[in-house]
mmCIF file of C-alpha atoms in Angstrom:
data_model
loop_
_atom_site.group_PDB
_atom_site.id
_atom_site.type_symbol
_atom_site.label_atom_id
_atom_site.label_comp_id
_atom_site.label_asym_id
_atom_site.label_seq_id
_atom_site.Cartn_x
_atom_site.Cartn_y
_atom_site.Cartn_z
ATOM 1 C CA MET A 1 77.421 60.880 -31.111
ATOM 2 C CA ALA A 2 77.594 58.040 -28.579
ATOM 3 C CA ASN A 3 75.386 56.052 -30.942
ATOM 4 C CA PHE A 4 77.834 56.592 -33.746
ATOM 5 C CA GLU A 5 80.680 55.231 -31.620
ATOM 6 C CA VAL A 6 78.598 52.160 -30.832
ATOM 7 C CA PHE A 7 77.961 51.793 -34.558
ATOM 8 C CA LEU A 8 81.678 52.009 -35.381
ATOM 9 C CA GLY A 9 82.338 49.293 -32.805
ATOM 10 C CA LEU A 10 79.747 47.024 -34.441
ATOM 11 C CA LEU A 11 80.883 47.601 -38.008
ATOM 12 C CA PRO A 12 83.713 44.988 -38.131
ATOM 13 C CA LEU A 13 81.312 42.252 -37.028
ATOM 14 C CA LEU A 14 78.720 43.297 -39.626
ATOM 15 C CA LEU A 15 81.397 43.359 -42.328
ATOM 16 C CA LYS A 16 82.445 39.848 -41.327
ATOM 17 C CA GLY A 17 78.813 38.810 -41.801
ATOM 18 C CA ALA A 18 78.783 40.538 -45.178
ATOM 19 C CA LEU A 19 81.842 38.532 -46.198
ATOM 20 C CA THR A 20 80.101 35.299 -45.177
ATOM 21 C CA ALA A 21 77.043 36.341 -47.209
ATOM 22 C CA LEU A 22 79.248 36.962 -50.251
ATOM 23 C CA GLU A 23 80.992 33.591 -49.823
ATOM 24 C CA ILE A 24 77.646 31.803 -49.648
ATOM 25 C CA ALA A 25 76.401 33.751 -52.688
ATOM 26 C CA LEU A 26 79.531 32.840 -54.673
ATOM 27 C CA CYS A 27 79.343 29.112 -53.851
ATOM 28 C CA THR A 28 75.614 29.132 -54.599
ATOM 29 C CA LEU A 29 76.225 30.901 -57.901
ATOM 30 C CA LEU A 30 78.738 28.253 -58.975
ATOM 31 C CA LEU A 31 76.356 25.426 -58.063
ATOM 32 C CA ALA A 32 73.336 27.133 -59.642
ATOM 33 C CA SER A 33 75.218 28.013 -62.838
ATOM 34 C CA ALA A 34 76.489 24.469 -63.307
ATOM 35 C CA GLY A 35 73.034 23.007 -62.591
ATOM 36 C CA GLY A 36 71.320 25.622 -64.762
ATOM 37 C CA VAL A 37 73.560 24.993 -67.775
ATOM 38 C CA VAL A 38 73.161 21.199 -67.539
ATOM 39 C CA LEU A 39 69.365 21.435 -67.202
ATOM 40 C CA ALA A 40 69.101 23.995 -70.018
ATOM 41 C CA VAL A 41 71.201 21.859 -72.373
ATOM 42 C CA LEU A 42 69.141 18.773 -71.552
ATOM 43 C CA LEU A 43 65.887 20.698 -72.074
ATOM 44 C CA THR A 44 67.071 22.100 -75.400
ATOM 45 C CA PHE A 45 68.713 19.078 -76.986
ATOM 46 C CA SER A 46 67.155 16.007 -75.392
ATOM 47 C CA ARG A 47 64.237 14.368 -77.204
ATOM 48 C CA SER A 48 63.174 12.253 -74.230
ATOM 49 C CA ARG A 49 59.705 13.257 -73.065
ATOM 50 C CA LEU A 50 60.323 11.629 -69.704
ATOM 51 C CA LEU A 51 63.430 13.756 -69.143
ATOM 52 C CA HIS A 52 61.547 16.901 -70.190
ATOM 53 C CA GLY A 53 58.756 15.999 -67.775
ATOM 54 C CA VAL A 54 61.092 15.345 -64.854
ATOM 55 C CA ILE A 55 63.117 18.529 -65.425
ATOM 56 C CA GLY A 56 59.927 20.539 -65.956
ATOM 57 C CA CYS A 57 58.522 19.261 -62.633
ATOM 58 C CA PHE A 58 61.799 20.066 -60.860
ATOM 59 C CA ILE A 59 61.854 23.624 -62.249
ATOM 60 C CA GLU A 60 58.203 24.299 -61.435
ATOM 61 C CA TRP A 61 58.575 22.891 -57.909
ATOM 62 C CA MET A 62 61.714 24.905 -57.186
ATOM 63 C CA ARG A 63 60.307 28.124 -58.617
ATOM 64 C CA ASN A 64 56.932 27.878 -56.880
ATOM 65 C CA VAL A 65 58.035 26.972 -53.359
ATOM 66 C CA PRO A 66 59.732 29.715 -51.300
ATOM 67 C CA ALA A 67 63.488 29.311 -50.847
ATOM 68 C CA LEU A 68 62.978 29.563 -47.075
ATOM 69 C CA ALA A 69 60.807 26.425 -47.117
ATOM 70 C CA HIS A 70 63.526 24.600 -49.087
ATOM 71 C CA LEU A 71 66.181 25.660 -46.595
ATOM 72 C CA PHE A 72 64.104 24.405 -43.665
ATOM 73 C CA LEU A 73 63.402 21.130 -45.443
ATOM 74 C CA ILE A 74 67.073 20.564 -46.263
ATOM 75 C CA TYR A 75 68.407 21.656 -42.880
ATOM 76 C CA PHE A 76 65.830 20.067 -40.575
ATOM 77 C CA GLY A 77 64.192 17.459 -42.851
ATOM 78 C CA LEU A 78 67.368 15.735 -44.005
ATOM 79 C CA SER A 79 68.564 15.296 -40.432
ATOM 80 C CA TYR A 80 65.494 13.060 -39.935
ATOM 81 C CA LEU A 81 66.984 10.772 -42.613
ATOM 82 C CA GLY A 82 70.352 10.779 -40.842
ATOM 83 C CA ILE A 83 71.962 13.405 -43.105
ATOM 84 C CA ASN A 84 73.184 16.277 -40.974
ATOM 85 C CA LEU A 85 74.369 19.163 -43.113
ATOM 86 C CA PRO A 86 76.040 22.177 -41.522
ATOM 87 C CA ALA A 87 73.891 25.299 -41.803
ATOM 88 C CA TRP A 88 76.092 27.014 -44.379
ATOM 89 C CA LEU A 89 76.098 23.941 -46.615
ATOM 90 C CA ALA A 90 72.327 23.572 -46.305
ATOM 91 C CA ALA A 91 71.993 27.224 -47.365
ATOM 92 C CA ILE A 92 74.258 26.709 -50.381
ATOM 93 C CA VAL A 93 72.455 23.524 -51.443
ATOM 94 C CA GLY A 94 68.970 25.034 -50.945
ATOM 95 C CA LEU A 95 69.677 28.311 -52.686
ATOM 96 C CA GLY A 96 71.706 26.456 -55.336
ATOM 97 C CA LEU A 97 68.806 24.133 -56.204
ATOM 98 C CA VAL A 98 66.386 27.059 -56.482
ATOM 99 C CA GLY A 99 68.979 28.973 -58.498
ATOM 100 C CA SER A 100 69.606 26.091 -60.878
ATOM 101 C CA ALA A 101 65.871 26.018 -61.694
ATOM 102 C CA VAL A 102 65.816 29.785 -62.310
ATOM 103 C CA LEU A 103 69.014 29.735 -64.377
ATOM 104 C CA ALA A 104 67.866 26.679 -66.334
ATOM 105 C CA ASP A 105 64.919 28.711 -67.628
ATOM 106 C CA ILE A 106 67.161 31.698 -68.375
ATOM 107 C CA PHE A 107 69.823 29.674 -70.212
ATOM 108 C CA ARG A 108 67.208 27.617 -72.068
ATOM 109 C CA SER A 109 65.624 30.773 -73.445
ATOM 110 C CA GLY A 110 69.116 31.944 -74.471
ATOM 111 C CA LEU A 111 69.903 28.676 -76.264
ATOM 112 C CA GLN A 112 66.522 28.595 -77.988
ATOM 113 C CA SER A 113 66.957 32.176 -79.192
ATOM 114 C CA LEU A 114 69.917 31.071 -81.342
ATOM 115 C CA HIS A 115 69.273 30.093 -84.933
ATOM 116 C CA VAL A 116 69.187 26.336 -85.531
ATOM 117 C CA GLY A 117 71.472 26.872 -88.536
ATOM 118 C CA GLN A 118 74.424 27.505 -86.217
ATOM 119 C CA HIS A 119 74.165 24.001 -84.832
ATOM 120 C CA GLU A 120 73.853 22.545 -88.318
ATOM 121 C CA ALA A 121 76.808 24.588 -89.569
ATOM 122 C CA GLY A 122 78.899 23.294 -86.674
ATOM 123 C CA LEU A 123 77.995 19.710 -87.590
ATOM 124 C CA ALA A 124 78.767 20.431 -91.253
ATOM 125 C CA VAL A 125 82.351 21.505 -90.478
ATOM 126 C CA GLY A 126 82.909 18.367 -88.445
ATOM 127 C CA LEU A 127 82.613 19.655 -84.869
ATOM 128 C CA SER A 128 81.313 17.303 -82.216
ATOM 129 C CA ARG A 129 78.114 18.179 -80.361
ATOM 130 C CA MET A 130 80.154 19.057 -77.279
ATOM 131 C CA GLN A 131 82.419 21.378 -79.294
ATOM 132 C CA ILE A 132 79.421 23.071 -80.888
ATOM 133 C CA LEU A 133 77.907 23.627 -77.478
ATOM 134 C CA ARG A 134 81.123 24.834 -75.830
ATOM 135 C CA CYS A 135 82.561 26.977 -78.618
ATOM 136 C CA ILE A 136 79.527 28.256 -80.539
ATOM 137 C CA LEU A 137 76.221 28.039 -78.701
ATOM 138 C CA LEU A 138 76.986 28.622 -75.019
ATOM 139 C CA PRO A 139 79.095 31.792 -75.446
ATOM 140 C CA GLN A 140 76.319 33.389 -77.514
ATOM 141 C CA ALA A 141 73.564 32.175 -75.205
ATOM 142 C CA LEU A 142 75.399 33.556 -72.163
ATOM 143 C CA ARG A 143 75.727 36.932 -73.858
ATOM 144 C CA VAL A 144 72.029 37.042 -74.697
ATOM 145 C CA THR A 145 71.054 36.081 -71.163
ATOM 146 C CA LEU A 146 73.453 38.442 -69.393
ATOM 147 C CA PRO A 147 70.784 40.974 -68.216
ATOM 148 C CA ALA A 148 68.626 38.205 -66.723
ATOM 149 C CA PHE A 149 71.719 36.580 -65.210
ATOM 150 C CA ALA A 150 72.703 39.914 -63.633
ATOM 151 C CA ASN A 151 69.238 40.202 -62.099
ATOM 152 C CA TYR A 152 69.603 36.710 -60.679
ATOM 153 C CA VAL A 153 73.021 37.474 -59.161
ATOM 154 C CA THR A 154 71.806 40.604 -57.369
ATOM 155 C CA GLN A 155 68.695 38.754 -56.204
ATOM 156 C CA LEU A 156 70.874 35.898 -54.943
ATOM 157 C CA ILE A 157 73.030 38.180 -52.797
ATOM 158 C CA LYS A 158 69.861 39.561 -51.231
ATOM 159 C CA ASP A 159 68.428 36.059 -50.800
ATOM 160 C CA THR A 160 71.401 34.997 -48.685
ATOM 161 C CA SER A 161 69.660 36.961 -45.922
ATOM 162 C CA ILE A 162 67.141 34.150 -45.515
ATOM 163 C CA ALA A 163 70.000 31.824 -44.530
ATOM 164 C CA SER A 164 69.868 33.662 -41.191
ATOM 165 C CA ALA A 165 66.712 31.620 -40.468
ATOM 166 C CA ILE A 166 68.855 28.466 -40.161
ATOM 167 C CA ALA A 167 71.535 30.234 -38.095
ATOM 168 C CA VAL A 168 74.136 30.827 -40.796
ATOM 169 C CA PRO A 169 76.291 33.612 -39.304
ATOM 170 C CA GLU A 170 75.770 36.006 -42.211
ATOM 171 C CA ILE A 171 74.995 39.692 -41.916
ATOM 172 C CA MET A 172 71.277 39.481 -41.031
ATOM 173 C CA PHE A 173 71.898 36.834 -38.377
ATOM 174 C CA LEU A 174 74.689 38.857 -36.779
ATOM 175 C CA ALA A 175 72.556 41.998 -37.014
ATOM 176 C CA ARG A 176 69.680 40.350 -35.173
ATOM 177 C CA ASN A 177 72.060 39.116 -32.463
ATOM 178 C CA LEU A 178 73.520 42.603 -32.141
ATOM 179 C CA VAL A 179 70.058 44.133 -31.872
ATOM 180 C CA THR A 180 69.143 41.825 -29.004
ATOM 181 C CA SER A 181 72.356 42.660 -27.154
ATOM 182 C CA THR A 182 72.639 46.407 -27.850
ATOM 183 C CA PHE A 183 69.024 47.507 -28.577
ATOM 184 C CA GLN A 184 70.395 49.857 -31.284
ATOM 185 C CA THR A 185 67.695 48.682 -33.699
ATOM 186 C CA SER A 186 67.532 51.592 -36.140
ATOM 187 C CA LEU A 187 71.273 52.048 -36.273
ATOM 188 C CA ILE A 188 72.063 48.401 -36.921
ATOM 189 C CA TYR A 189 69.378 47.769 -39.538
ATOM 190 C CA LEU A 190 70.243 50.992 -41.334
ATOM 191 C CA ALA A 191 73.879 49.872 -41.390
ATOM 192 C CA VAL A 192 72.810 46.457 -42.720
ATOM 193 C CA MET A 193 70.805 48.083 -45.518
ATOM 194 C CA CYS A 194 73.761 50.325 -46.419
ATOM 195 C CA ILE A 195 76.167 47.357 -46.454
ATOM 196 C CA TYR A 196 73.851 45.375 -48.752
ATOM 197 C CA ALA A 197 73.516 48.394 -51.036
ATOM 198 C CA ALA A 198 77.308 48.809 -51.036
ATOM 199 C CA MET A 199 77.695 45.164 -52.045
ATOM 200 C CA ILE A 200 74.997 45.088 -54.722
ATOM 201 C CA LEU A 201 75.183 48.464 -56.456
ATOM 202 C CA PRO A 202 78.792 47.995 -57.735
ATOM 203 C CA ILE A 203 77.908 44.514 -58.994
ATOM 204 C CA GLY A 204 74.906 45.972 -60.849
ATOM 205 C CA VAL A 205 77.076 48.697 -62.371
ATOM 206 C CA GLY A 206 79.691 46.083 -63.319
ATOM 207 C CA PHE A 207 77.090 43.996 -65.138
ATOM 208 C CA ILE A 208 75.763 47.059 -66.990
ATOM 209 C CA ARG A 209 79.312 47.844 -68.176
ATOM 210 C CA LEU A 210 79.836 44.216 -69.172
ATOM 211 C CA GLU A 211 76.568 44.262 -71.143
ATOM 212 C CA ARG A 212 77.685 47.405 -72.949
ATOM 213 C CA HIS A 213 81.098 45.905 -73.594
ATOM 214 C CA LEU A 214 79.585 42.748 -75.059
ATOM 215 C CA GLY A 215 77.013 44.732 -76.979
ATOM 216 C CA SER A 216 74.051 42.938 -75.448
ATOM 217 C CA ALA A 217 72.542 46.005 -73.771
ATOM 218 C CA ARG A 218 69.329 47.010 -75.435
ATOM 219 C CA MET B 1 61.451 7.458 -45.419
ATOM 220 C CA ILE B 2 57.927 5.997 -45.414
ATOM 221 C CA GLY B 3 57.766 6.503 -41.654
ATOM 222 C CA PHE B 4 58.416 10.182 -42.265
ATOM 223 C CA PHE B 5 55.265 10.520 -44.382
ATOM 224 C CA GLN B 6 53.209 8.243 -42.123
ATOM 225 C CA GLN B 7 53.215 10.985 -39.536
ATOM 226 C CA TYR B 8 50.891 13.117 -41.654
ATOM 227 C CA PRO B 9 47.645 11.215 -40.930
ATOM 228 C CA GLU B 10 48.496 11.253 -37.253
ATOM 229 C CA TYR B 11 49.096 14.985 -36.927
ATOM 230 C CA TRP B 12 47.193 16.468 -39.867
ATOM 231 C CA SER B 13 43.964 17.106 -37.941
ATOM 232 C CA ASP B 14 45.966 19.125 -35.407
ATOM 233 C CA TRP B 15 48.100 20.977 -37.950
ATOM 234 C CA SER B 16 45.641 21.618 -40.755
ATOM 235 C CA ALA B 17 43.618 24.387 -39.062
ATOM 236 C CA ARG B 18 46.742 26.360 -38.181
ATOM 237 C CA LEU B 19 48.403 25.836 -41.577
ATOM 238 C CA LEU B 20 45.234 26.878 -43.409
ATOM 239 C CA LEU B 21 44.996 29.993 -41.236
ATOM 240 C CA GLY B 22 48.610 30.742 -42.179
ATOM 241 C CA ALA B 23 47.814 30.232 -45.861
ATOM 242 C CA ARG B 24 44.839 32.612 -45.571
ATOM 243 C CA ILE B 25 47.001 35.281 -43.939
ATOM 244 C CA THR B 26 49.644 34.771 -46.658
ATOM 245 C CA ALA B 27 46.993 35.327 -49.331
ATOM 246 C CA GLU B 28 45.670 38.430 -47.533
ATOM 247 C CA LEU B 29 49.158 39.895 -47.134
ATOM 248 C CA SER B 30 49.902 39.229 -50.815
ATOM 249 C CA LEU B 31 46.726 41.005 -51.900
ATOM 250 C CA ILE B 32 47.288 43.998 -49.605
ATOM 251 C CA GLY B 33 50.951 44.198 -50.639
ATOM 252 C CA PHE B 34 49.969 44.089 -54.304
ATOM 253 C CA ALA B 35 47.363 46.835 -53.850
ATOM 254 C CA LEU B 36 49.836 49.061 -51.967
ATOM 255 C CA ALA B 37 52.486 48.351 -54.606
ATOM 256 C CA LEU B 38 50.125 49.377 -57.396
ATOM 257 C CA VAL B 39 49.399 52.719 -55.712
ATOM 258 C CA LEU B 40 53.031 53.402 -54.787
ATOM 259 C CA GLY B 41 54.195 52.175 -58.180
ATOM 260 C CA ALA B 42 51.796 54.500 -60.015
ATOM 261 C CA LEU B 43 53.018 57.432 -57.885
ATOM 262 C CA LEU B 44 56.641 56.558 -58.644
ATOM 263 C CA VAL B 45 55.948 56.233 -62.359
ATOM 264 C CA TRP B 46 54.322 59.666 -62.231
ATOM 265 C CA ALA B 47 57.428 61.010 -60.437
ATOM 266 C CA LEU B 48 59.779 59.301 -62.934
ATOM 267 C CA LEU B 49 57.939 60.854 -65.875
ATOM 268 C CA SER B 50 57.567 64.271 -64.271
ATOM 269 C CA PRO B 51 59.369 67.246 -65.835
ATOM 270 C CA ASN B 52 60.743 68.106 -62.365
ATOM 271 C CA GLY B 53 64.345 66.835 -62.262
ATOM 272 C CA ILE B 54 64.549 66.634 -58.460
ATOM 273 C CA LEU B 55 61.408 64.531 -58.299
ATOM 274 C CA ARG B 56 62.710 62.231 -61.033
ATOM 275 C CA ARG B 57 66.044 61.743 -59.264
ATOM 276 C CA LEU B 58 64.395 61.142 -55.895
ATOM 277 C CA ALA B 59 62.156 58.469 -57.424
ATOM 278 C CA ALA B 60 65.132 56.838 -59.177
ATOM 279 C CA LEU B 61 67.123 56.897 -55.927
ATOM 280 C CA PHE B 62 64.234 55.299 -54.046
ATOM 281 C CA ILE B 63 63.926 52.559 -56.675
ATOM 282 C CA GLN B 64 67.667 51.831 -56.772
ATOM 283 C CA SER B 65 67.932 51.673 -52.993
ATOM 284 C CA MET B 66 64.925 49.360 -52.750
ATOM 285 C CA ARG B 67 66.454 47.095 -55.405
ATOM 286 C CA ALA B 68 69.683 46.808 -53.446
ATOM 287 C CA VAL B 69 68.189 45.872 -50.075
ATOM 288 C CA PRO B 70 66.875 42.392 -49.180
ATOM 289 C CA LEU B 71 63.185 42.160 -48.374
ATOM 290 C CA LEU B 72 63.997 40.641 -44.972
ATOM 291 C CA ALA B 73 66.200 43.606 -44.002
ATOM 292 C CA LEU B 74 63.507 46.038 -45.132
ATOM 293 C CA LEU B 75 60.843 44.151 -43.225
ATOM 294 C CA LEU B 76 62.872 44.046 -40.009
ATOM 295 C CA ALA B 77 63.763 47.717 -40.394
ATOM 296 C CA LEU B 78 60.100 48.670 -40.867
ATOM 297 C CA TYR B 79 58.962 46.568 -37.938
ATOM 298 C CA PHE B 80 61.736 47.204 -35.392
ATOM 299 C CA ALA B 81 63.390 50.469 -36.380
ATOM 300 C CA LEU B 82 60.371 52.639 -37.184
ATOM 301 C CA PRO B 83 59.064 52.618 -33.573
ATOM 302 C CA SER B 84 62.240 54.426 -32.505
ATOM 303 C CA LEU B 85 61.212 57.188 -34.920
ATOM 304 C CA GLY B 86 57.763 57.281 -33.321
ATOM 305 C CA LEU B 87 55.997 55.272 -36.037
ATOM 306 C CA THR B 88 54.728 51.816 -35.142
ATOM 307 C CA LEU B 89 53.623 49.258 -37.729
ATOM 308 C CA SER B 90 52.061 45.976 -36.677
ATOM 309 C CA GLY B 91 53.678 42.775 -37.946
ATOM 310 C CA TYR B 92 50.662 42.349 -40.247
ATOM 311 C CA TRP B 93 51.217 45.705 -41.974
ATOM 312 C CA ALA B 94 55.034 45.681 -42.048
ATOM 313 C CA GLY B 95 55.042 42.829 -44.581
ATOM 314 C CA PRO B 96 52.840 44.373 -47.283
ATOM 315 C CA SER B 97 54.528 47.757 -46.761
ATOM 316 C CA ALA B 98 57.965 46.256 -47.387
ATOM 317 C CA TRP B 99 56.690 44.433 -50.461
ATOM 318 C CA ALA B 100 55.028 47.584 -51.741
ATOM 319 C CA CYS B 101 58.284 49.499 -51.383
ATOM 320 C CA ARG B 102 60.125 46.958 -53.511
ATOM 321 C CA ALA B 103 57.481 46.282 -56.114
ATOM 322 C CA PRO B 104 57.690 49.575 -58.038
ATOM 323 C CA ARG B 105 60.882 48.251 -59.585
ATOM 324 C CA THR B 106 58.745 45.671 -61.381
ATOM 325 C CA LEU B 107 55.894 48.027 -62.068
ATOM 326 C CA ARG B 108 58.262 50.561 -63.537
ATOM 327 C CA LYS B 109 58.948 48.150 -66.352
ATOM 328 C CA SER B 110 55.422 46.930 -66.788
ATOM 329 C CA SER B 111 52.346 48.047 -68.603
ATOM 330 C CA VAL B 112 51.796 50.777 -66.015
ATOM 331 C CA VAL B 113 54.645 52.670 -67.642
ATOM 332 C CA ALA B 114 53.078 52.256 -71.067
ATOM 333 C CA TRP B 115 49.751 53.363 -69.652
ATOM 334 C CA MET B 116 51.260 56.459 -68.009
ATOM 335 C CA ARG B 117 53.179 57.293 -71.174
ATOM 336 C CA CYS B 118 49.936 57.110 -73.155
ATOM 337 C CA ILE B 119 48.319 59.562 -70.740
ATOM 338 C CA ALA B 120 51.336 61.850 -70.912
ATOM 339 C CA ALA B 121 51.374 61.661 -74.722
ATOM 340 C CA SER B 122 47.662 62.343 -75.031
ATOM 341 C CA ALA B 123 48.032 65.440 -72.832
ATOM 342 C CA LYS B 124 50.665 66.920 -75.151
ATOM 343 C CA PRO B 125 49.636 68.784 -78.302
ATOM 344 C CA LEU B 126 50.521 67.015 -81.535
ATOM 345 C CA SER B 127 53.607 68.318 -83.272
ATOM 346 C CA PRO B 128 53.149 69.666 -86.803
ATOM 347 C CA SER B 129 55.100 66.754 -88.245
ATOM 348 C CA ALA B 130 52.853 64.184 -86.577
#
């Protein structure tokens, strides 16, 4: 019972960490989505082999190196070059770069799954390339890729936990600090797991409902 | 920038042995984690396909909860929290165990499911319409 009271006392701090984790995830998602769409469009419509090669190398590098290594390189490595990023920004940039590579692949597959005739039909009725992309291709591609996008979002929220390695005060970092000061290891980590589950499960359910609503659930 | 990379020749002889040891341990942990995941995944697939509703729900609950928890939290919980329950895992074994707990989510969707379904189908008698 005394343990439970200790736990209740710690809960506000853990929830504050959870909020920080969600903020980082949201900023990262915006950066990764923007980067992913741009890279996917370039990969799908550009005819430059050089551009394909450069983007391909970027995607392979980002996907094959752990996000933790990227965070360390951005946080500690850039300071060697005189660029000192705050920890939260380094986390957003690192996770955002990895995310843009992952989402580029997802969006590219979505764009390539659309029939080429749609692009030609758009040109035939006098739409510009940008209009075709914005009004015809991207909405359909996003619908096709919604399940993979949902997987990425839930994975991203979990991946914010590695930002604790560069001292971002998110939930895992605060939990580790609390463990060292209170020694309530089981209680705190169990609470952390429950908070993550409480954050992620509703998002997963929301995406499933959205998929059903858009008719993209298989 | 060039000065940054010029440090490699200077320190590489000192670093290389330790980094290669780390890479070897990473490979070992990956292999052990994969083997544990295969076993646990096969057990969970069996539970998911079992006619027992309680078993099916327990397996689904396990999979959903593992999907919703970050690997780092699971790893720290296994390493630091289990000793308070009287079960101690070394740092070496906590990693593959955490990975194995999360991997069934992937295995559930993979060929293991198809394989288990084939076994289940072959065990059933053919219906007259088949």
